[in-house]
Structure formats: C-alpha cells, structure tokens
Coordinates of N, CA, C and O in Angstrom, one line a residue:
X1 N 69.2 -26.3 4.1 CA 68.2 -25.9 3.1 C 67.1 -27.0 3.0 O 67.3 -28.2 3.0
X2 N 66.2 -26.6 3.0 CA 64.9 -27.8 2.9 C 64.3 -28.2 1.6 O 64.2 -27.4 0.7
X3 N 64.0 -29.2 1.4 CA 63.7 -29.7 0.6 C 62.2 -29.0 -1.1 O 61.9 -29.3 -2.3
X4 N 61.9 -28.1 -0.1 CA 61.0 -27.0 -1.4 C 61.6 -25.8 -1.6 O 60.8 -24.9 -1.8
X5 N 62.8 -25.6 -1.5 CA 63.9 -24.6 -1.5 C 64.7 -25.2 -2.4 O 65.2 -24.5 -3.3
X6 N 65.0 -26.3 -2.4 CA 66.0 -27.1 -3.2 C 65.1 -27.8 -4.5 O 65.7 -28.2 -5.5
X7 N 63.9 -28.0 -4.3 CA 63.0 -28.0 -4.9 C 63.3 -27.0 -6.4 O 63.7 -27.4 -7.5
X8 N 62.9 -25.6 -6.0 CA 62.3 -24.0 -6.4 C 64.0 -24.0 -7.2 O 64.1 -23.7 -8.4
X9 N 65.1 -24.6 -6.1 CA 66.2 -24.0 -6.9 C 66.5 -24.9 -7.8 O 67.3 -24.3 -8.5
X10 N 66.3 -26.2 -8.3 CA 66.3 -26.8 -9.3 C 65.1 -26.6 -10.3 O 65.4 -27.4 -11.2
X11 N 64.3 -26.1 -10.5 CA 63.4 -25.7 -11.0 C 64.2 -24.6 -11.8 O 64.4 -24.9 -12.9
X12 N 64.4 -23.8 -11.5 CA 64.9 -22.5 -11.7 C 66.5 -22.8 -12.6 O 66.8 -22.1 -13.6
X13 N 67.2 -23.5 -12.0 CA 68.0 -24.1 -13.0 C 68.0 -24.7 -13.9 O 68.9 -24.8 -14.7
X14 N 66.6 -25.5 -14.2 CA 66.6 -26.2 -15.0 C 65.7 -25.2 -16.3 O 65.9 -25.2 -17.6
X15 N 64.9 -24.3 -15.5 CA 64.1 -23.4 -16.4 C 64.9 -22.6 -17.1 O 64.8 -22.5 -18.3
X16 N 65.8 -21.8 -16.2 CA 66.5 -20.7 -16.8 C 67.1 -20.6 -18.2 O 67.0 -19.7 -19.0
X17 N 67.6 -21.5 -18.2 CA 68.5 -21.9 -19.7 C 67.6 -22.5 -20.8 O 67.7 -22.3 -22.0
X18 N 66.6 -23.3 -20.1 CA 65.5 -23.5 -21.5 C 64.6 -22.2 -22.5 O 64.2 -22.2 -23.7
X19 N 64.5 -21.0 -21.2 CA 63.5 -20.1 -21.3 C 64.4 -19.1 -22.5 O 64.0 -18.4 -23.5
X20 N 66.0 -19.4 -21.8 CA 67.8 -18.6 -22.6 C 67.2 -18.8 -24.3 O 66.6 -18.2 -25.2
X21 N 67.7 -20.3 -24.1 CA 67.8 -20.5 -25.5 C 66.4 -20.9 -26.5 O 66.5 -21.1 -27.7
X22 N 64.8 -20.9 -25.6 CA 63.9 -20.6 -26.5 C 63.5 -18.8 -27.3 O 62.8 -18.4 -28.2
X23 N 64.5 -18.0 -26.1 CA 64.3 -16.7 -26.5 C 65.3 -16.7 -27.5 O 65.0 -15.6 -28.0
X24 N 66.4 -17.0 -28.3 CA 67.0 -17.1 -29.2 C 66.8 -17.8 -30.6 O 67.4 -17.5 -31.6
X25 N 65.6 -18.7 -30.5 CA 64.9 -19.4 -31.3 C 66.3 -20.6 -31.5 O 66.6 -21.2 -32.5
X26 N 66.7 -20.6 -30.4 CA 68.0 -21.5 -30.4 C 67.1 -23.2 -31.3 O 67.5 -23.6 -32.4
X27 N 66.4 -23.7 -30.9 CA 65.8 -25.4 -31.1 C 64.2 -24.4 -31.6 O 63.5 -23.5 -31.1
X28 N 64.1 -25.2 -32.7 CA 62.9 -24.9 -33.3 C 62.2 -26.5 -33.9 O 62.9 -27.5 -34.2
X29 N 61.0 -26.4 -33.9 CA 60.8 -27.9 -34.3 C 59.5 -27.5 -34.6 O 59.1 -26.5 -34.1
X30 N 58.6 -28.4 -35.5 CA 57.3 -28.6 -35.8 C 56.7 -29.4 -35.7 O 56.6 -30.0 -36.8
X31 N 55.8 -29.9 -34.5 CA 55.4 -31.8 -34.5 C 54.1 -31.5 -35.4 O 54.2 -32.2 -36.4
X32 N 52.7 -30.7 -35.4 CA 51.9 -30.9 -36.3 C 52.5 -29.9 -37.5 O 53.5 -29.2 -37.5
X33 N 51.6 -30.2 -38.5 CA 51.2 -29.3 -39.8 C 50.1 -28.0 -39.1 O 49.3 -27.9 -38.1
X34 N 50.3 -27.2 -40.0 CA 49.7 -25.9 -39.5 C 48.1 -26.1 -39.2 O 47.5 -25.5 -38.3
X35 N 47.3 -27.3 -40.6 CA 45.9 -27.1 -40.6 C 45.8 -28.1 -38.9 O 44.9 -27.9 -38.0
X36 N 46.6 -28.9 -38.8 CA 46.3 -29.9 -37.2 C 46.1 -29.0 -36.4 O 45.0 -28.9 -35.8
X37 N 47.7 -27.5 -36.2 CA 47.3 -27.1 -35.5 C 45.9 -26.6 -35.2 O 45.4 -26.8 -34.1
X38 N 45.2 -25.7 -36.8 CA 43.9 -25.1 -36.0 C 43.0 -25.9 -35.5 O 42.1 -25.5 -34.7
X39 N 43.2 -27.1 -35.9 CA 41.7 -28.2 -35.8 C 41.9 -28.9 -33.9 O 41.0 -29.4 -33.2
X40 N 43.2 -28.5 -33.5 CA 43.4 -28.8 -32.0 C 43.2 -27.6 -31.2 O 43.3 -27.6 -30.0
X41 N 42.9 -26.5 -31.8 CA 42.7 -25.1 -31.1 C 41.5 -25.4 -31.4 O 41.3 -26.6 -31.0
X42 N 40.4 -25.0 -32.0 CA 38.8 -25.4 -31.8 C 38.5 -26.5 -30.9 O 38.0 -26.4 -29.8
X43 N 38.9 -27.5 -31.5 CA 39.0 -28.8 -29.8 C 39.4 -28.1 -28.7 O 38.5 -27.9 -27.8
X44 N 40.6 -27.6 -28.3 CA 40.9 -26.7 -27.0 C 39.6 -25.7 -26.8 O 39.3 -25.3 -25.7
X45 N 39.2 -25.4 -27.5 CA 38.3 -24.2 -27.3 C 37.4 -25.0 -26.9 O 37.5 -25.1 -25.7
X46 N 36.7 -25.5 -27.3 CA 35.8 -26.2 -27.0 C 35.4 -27.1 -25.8 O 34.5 -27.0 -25.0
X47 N 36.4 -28.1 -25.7 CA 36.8 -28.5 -24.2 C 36.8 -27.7 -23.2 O 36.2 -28.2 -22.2
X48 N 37.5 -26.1 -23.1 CA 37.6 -25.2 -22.2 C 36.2 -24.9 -22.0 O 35.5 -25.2 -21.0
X49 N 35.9 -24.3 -23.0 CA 34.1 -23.3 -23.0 C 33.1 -25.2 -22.0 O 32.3 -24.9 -21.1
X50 N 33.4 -26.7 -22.1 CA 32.6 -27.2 -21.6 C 32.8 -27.7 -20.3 O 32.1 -28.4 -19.7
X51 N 34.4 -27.2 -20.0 CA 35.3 -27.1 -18.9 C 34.8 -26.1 -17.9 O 34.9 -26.4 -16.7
X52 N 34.2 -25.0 -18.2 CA 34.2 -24.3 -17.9 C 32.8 -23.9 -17.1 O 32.6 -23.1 -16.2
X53 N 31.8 -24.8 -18.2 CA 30.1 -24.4 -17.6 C 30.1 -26.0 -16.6 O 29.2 -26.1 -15.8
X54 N 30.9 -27.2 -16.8 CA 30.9 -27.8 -15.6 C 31.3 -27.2 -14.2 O 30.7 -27.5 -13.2
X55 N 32.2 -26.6 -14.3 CA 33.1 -26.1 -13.0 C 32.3 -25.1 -12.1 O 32.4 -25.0 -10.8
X56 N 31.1 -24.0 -13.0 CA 30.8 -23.2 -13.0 C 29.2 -24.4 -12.2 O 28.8 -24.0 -11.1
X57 N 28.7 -25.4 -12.8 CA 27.5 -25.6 -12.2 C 28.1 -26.8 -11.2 O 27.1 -27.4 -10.7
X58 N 29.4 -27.3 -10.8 CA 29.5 -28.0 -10.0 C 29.8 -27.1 -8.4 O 29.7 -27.5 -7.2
X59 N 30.2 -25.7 -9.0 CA 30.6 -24.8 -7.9 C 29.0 -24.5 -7.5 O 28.6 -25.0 -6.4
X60 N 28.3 -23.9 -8.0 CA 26.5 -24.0 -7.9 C 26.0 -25.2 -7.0 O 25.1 -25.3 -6.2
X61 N 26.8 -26.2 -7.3 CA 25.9 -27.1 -6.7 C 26.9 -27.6 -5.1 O 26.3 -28.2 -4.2
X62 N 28.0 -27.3 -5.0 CA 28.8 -27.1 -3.8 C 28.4 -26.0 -2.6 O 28.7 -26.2 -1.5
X63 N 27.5 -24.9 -3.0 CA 26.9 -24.0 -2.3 C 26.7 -24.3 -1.0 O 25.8 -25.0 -0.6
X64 N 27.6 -23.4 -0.2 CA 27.2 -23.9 1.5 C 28.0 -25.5 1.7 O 28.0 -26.0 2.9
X65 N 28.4 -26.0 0.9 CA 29.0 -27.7 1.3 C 30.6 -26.5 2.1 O 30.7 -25.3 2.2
X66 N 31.6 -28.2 2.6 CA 32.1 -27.7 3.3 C 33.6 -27.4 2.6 O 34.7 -27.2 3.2
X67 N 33.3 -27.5 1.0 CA 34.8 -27.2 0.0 C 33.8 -26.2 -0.5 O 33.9 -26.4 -1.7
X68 N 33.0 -25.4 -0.5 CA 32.6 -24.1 -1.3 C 33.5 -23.4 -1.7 O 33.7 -23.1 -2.9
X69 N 34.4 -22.9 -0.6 CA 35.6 -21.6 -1.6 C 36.1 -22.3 -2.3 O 36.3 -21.5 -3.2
X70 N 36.5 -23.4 -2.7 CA 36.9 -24.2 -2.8 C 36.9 -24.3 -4.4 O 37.9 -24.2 -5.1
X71 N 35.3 -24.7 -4.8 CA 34.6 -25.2 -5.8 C 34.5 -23.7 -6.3 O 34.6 -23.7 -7.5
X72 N 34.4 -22.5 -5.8 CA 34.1 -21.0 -6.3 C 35.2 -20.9 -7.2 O 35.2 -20.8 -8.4
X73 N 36.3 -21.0 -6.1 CA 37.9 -20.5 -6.8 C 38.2 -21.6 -7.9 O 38.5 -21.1 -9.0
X74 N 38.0 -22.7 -7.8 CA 38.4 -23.4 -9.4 C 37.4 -22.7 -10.3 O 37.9 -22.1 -11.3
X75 N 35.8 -22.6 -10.2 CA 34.6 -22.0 -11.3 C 35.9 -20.7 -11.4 O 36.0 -20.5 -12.6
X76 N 36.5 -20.1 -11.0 CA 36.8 -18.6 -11.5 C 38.6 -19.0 -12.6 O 39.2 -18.7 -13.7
X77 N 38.8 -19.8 -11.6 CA 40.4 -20.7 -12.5 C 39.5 -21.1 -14.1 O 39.9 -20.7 -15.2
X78 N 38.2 -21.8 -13.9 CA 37.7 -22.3 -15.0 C 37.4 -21.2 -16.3 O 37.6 -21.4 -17.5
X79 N 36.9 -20.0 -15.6 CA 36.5 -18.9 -16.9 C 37.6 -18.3 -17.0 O 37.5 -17.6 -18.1
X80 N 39.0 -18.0 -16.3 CA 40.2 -17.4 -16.6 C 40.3 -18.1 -17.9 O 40.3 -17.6 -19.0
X81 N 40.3 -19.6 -17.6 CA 40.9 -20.7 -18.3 C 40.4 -20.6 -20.1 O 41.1 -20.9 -21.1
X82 N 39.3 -20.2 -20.0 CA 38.2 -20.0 -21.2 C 38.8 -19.2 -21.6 O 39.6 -19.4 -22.6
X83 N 38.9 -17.6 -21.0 CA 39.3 -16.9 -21.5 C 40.9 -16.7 -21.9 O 41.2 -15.6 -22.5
X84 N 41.7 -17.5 -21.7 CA 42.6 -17.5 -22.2 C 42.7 -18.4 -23.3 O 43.7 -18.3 -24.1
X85 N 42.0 -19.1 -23.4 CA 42.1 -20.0 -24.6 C 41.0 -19.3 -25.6 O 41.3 -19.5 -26.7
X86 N 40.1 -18.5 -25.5 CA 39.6 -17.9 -26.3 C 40.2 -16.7 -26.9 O 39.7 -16.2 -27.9
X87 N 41.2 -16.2 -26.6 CA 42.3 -15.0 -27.0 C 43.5 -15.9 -27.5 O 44.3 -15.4 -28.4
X88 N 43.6 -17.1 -27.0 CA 44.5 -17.6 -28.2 C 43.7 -17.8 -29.2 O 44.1 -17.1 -30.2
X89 N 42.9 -18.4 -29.4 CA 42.2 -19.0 -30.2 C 41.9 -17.7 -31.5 O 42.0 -18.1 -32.7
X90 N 41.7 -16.8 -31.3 CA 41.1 -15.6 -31.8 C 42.5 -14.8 -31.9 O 42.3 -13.6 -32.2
X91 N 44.0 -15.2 -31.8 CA 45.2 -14.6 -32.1 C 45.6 -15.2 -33.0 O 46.3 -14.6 -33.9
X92 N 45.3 -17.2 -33.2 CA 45.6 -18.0 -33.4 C 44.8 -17.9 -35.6 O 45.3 -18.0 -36.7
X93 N 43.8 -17.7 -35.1 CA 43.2 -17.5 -36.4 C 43.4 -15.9 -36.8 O 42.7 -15.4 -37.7
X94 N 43.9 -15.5 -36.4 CA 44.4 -14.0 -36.3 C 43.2 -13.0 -37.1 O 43.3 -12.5 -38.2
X95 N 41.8 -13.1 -35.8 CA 40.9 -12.8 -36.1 C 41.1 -10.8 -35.5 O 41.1 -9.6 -36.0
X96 N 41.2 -11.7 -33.8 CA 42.2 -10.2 -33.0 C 43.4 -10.4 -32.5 O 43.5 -11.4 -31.9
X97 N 44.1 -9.9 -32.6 CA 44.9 -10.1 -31.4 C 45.7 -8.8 -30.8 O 46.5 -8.1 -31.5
X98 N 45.3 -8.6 -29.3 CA 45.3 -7.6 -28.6 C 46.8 -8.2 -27.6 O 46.8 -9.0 -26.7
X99 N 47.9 -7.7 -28.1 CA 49.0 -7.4 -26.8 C 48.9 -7.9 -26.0 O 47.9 -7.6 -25.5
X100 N 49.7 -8.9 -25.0 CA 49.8 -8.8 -23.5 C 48.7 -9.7 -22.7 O 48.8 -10.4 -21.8
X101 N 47.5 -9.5 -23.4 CA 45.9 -10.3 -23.2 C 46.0 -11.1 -22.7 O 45.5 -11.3 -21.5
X102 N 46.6 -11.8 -23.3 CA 46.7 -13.5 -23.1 C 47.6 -14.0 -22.3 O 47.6 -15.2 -21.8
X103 N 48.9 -12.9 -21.9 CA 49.6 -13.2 -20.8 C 49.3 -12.9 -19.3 O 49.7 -13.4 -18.3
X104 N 48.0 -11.5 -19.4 CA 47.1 -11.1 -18.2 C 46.6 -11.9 -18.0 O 46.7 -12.0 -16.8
X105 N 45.7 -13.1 -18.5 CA 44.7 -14.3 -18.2 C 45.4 -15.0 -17.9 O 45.0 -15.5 -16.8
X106 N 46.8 -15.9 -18.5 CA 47.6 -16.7 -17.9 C 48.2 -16.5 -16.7 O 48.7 -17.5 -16.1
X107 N 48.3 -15.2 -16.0 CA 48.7 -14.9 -14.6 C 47.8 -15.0 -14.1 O 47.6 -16.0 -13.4
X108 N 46.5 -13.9 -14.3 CA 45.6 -14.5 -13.2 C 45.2 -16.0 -12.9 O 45.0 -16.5 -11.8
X109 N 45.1 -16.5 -14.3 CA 44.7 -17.9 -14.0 C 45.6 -18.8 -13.1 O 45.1 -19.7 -12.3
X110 N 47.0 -18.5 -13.2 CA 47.7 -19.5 -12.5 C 47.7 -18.9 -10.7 O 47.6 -19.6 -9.7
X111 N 47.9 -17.5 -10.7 CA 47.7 -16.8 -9.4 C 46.2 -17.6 -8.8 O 46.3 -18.2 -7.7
X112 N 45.0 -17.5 -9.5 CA 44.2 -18.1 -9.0 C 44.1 -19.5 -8.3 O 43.7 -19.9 -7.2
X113 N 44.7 -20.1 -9.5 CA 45.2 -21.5 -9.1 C 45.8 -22.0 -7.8 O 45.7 -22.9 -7.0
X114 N 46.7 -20.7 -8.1 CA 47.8 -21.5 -7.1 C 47.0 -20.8 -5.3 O 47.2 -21.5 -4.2
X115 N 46.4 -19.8 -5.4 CA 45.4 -19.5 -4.3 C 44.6 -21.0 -3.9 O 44.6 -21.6 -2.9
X116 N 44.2 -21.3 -4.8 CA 43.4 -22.1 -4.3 C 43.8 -23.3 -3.8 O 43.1 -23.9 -3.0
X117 N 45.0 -23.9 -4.2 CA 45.6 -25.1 -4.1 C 46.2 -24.7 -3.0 O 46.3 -25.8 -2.4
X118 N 46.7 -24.0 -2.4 CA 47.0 -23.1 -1.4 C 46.2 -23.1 0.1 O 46.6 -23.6 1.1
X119 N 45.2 -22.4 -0.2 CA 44.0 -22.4 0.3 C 43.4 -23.9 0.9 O 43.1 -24.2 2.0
X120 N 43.3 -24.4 -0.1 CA 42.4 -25.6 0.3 C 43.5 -26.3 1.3 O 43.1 -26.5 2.5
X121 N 44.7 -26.6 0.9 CA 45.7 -27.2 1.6 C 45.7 -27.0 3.0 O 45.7 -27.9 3.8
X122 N 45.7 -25.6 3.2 CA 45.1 -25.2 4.7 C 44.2 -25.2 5.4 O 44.2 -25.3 6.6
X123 N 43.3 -25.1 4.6 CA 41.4 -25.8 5.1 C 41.4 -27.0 5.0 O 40.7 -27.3 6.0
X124 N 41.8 -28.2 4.5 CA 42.1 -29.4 4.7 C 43.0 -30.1 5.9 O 42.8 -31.2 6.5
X125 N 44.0 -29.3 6.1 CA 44.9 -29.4 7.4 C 44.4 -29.1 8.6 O 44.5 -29.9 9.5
X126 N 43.7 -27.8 8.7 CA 43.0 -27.4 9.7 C 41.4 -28.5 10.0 O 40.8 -28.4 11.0
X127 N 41.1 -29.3 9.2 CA 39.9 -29.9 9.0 C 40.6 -31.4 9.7 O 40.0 -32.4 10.3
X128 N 42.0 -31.3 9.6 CA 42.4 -32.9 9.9 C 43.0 -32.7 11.2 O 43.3 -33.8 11.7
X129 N 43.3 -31.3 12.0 CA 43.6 -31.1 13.2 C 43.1 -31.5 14.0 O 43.7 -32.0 15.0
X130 N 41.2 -31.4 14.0 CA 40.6 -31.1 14.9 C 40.1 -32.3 14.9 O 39.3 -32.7 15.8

C-alpha cells in the first residue's frame, strides 16, 4: 500500500466518526457570543469580496505569463470563494437562505481547487523535466 493510500485511509478514519458524532449533535460548544459571531462574518465577507478582486486583477496581469491557467483557475476558486461566503453571510443574517446553495459553491470551489493544484503540479513537473 503506498503512502497516499494510507494517507486517504487515515483521513477517512479519522473523519468518519467525527462527521458520526457531529451529525448527532453528540459535542456541542460555543467559543464566540452570537453578536462576535456576526461581526467575524462581515470581516469574512469582506476579506473574501477583497480576496477576490486581487486574484481576479493578479490573474489579468499573469496574461500569457507561463502560470496563466494557473492564475485563471485560482481568479475562478477566488469568486466561487466570494460566493460562498456571500450565501453564508446572507443565511447567516437570515436575510435569504436558499437550500443546498452554499454546499453547490463549496464543491465547486474545492473541485476547482483541487483542479488546479493538480494541474499546476503537472505543469510544474513537466516544466522541471525538460
């Protein structure tokens, strides 16, 4: 068995039972007060939205360089990223909150992610071949 196999399978053991007993509301805890919480969701929000128009004008300015997909695919990780924190944010203040939303943007975003980290890994390899 190799080592990211044994990796995936400790991962998975260690996840499994945490994910058990958070669906039971088995361990419950509160580290902020409710108003901290909102006041760190606006900060999150905010961070993200300026997370977001950096990634967006650093990917602009990567154009044609030799990490372009590169810099594209994080700018699109970046607005997933927005957008998921803007559907918390707006479930959070329970302005809207639309079903499922927020778990569609959390997949794409991490599928994005993980493309890209992915991706590059192999463009970087192939870059150190030659």
């Amino acid at each position: 068995m190799s080592k990211k196999s044994i990796s995936v399978l400790m991962l998975a053991v260690i996840a499994l039972p945490v994910l058990a007993f958070a669906a039971d509301n088995f361990v419950k805890a509160e580290i902020f007060s409710e108003e901290v919480e909102r006041i760190i969701e606006v900060v999150n929000l905010v961070l993200a939205l300026a997370a977001g128009v950096f990634a967006i004008k650093l990917a602009a300015l990567a154009q044609g360089g030799t990490m372009e997909k590169t810099w594209n695919t994080l700018a699109v990780c970046s607005v997933l990223f927005v957008l998921l924190e803007v559907v918390g944010t707006l479930k959070g203040f329970e302005v809207v909150s639309i079903g499922g939303l927020g778990e569609i943007f959390e997949f794409l975003f991490v599928l994005t992610f993980v493309y890209c980290l992915y991706f590059t890994k192999k463009d970087l390899l192939n870059k150190m071949m030659r």
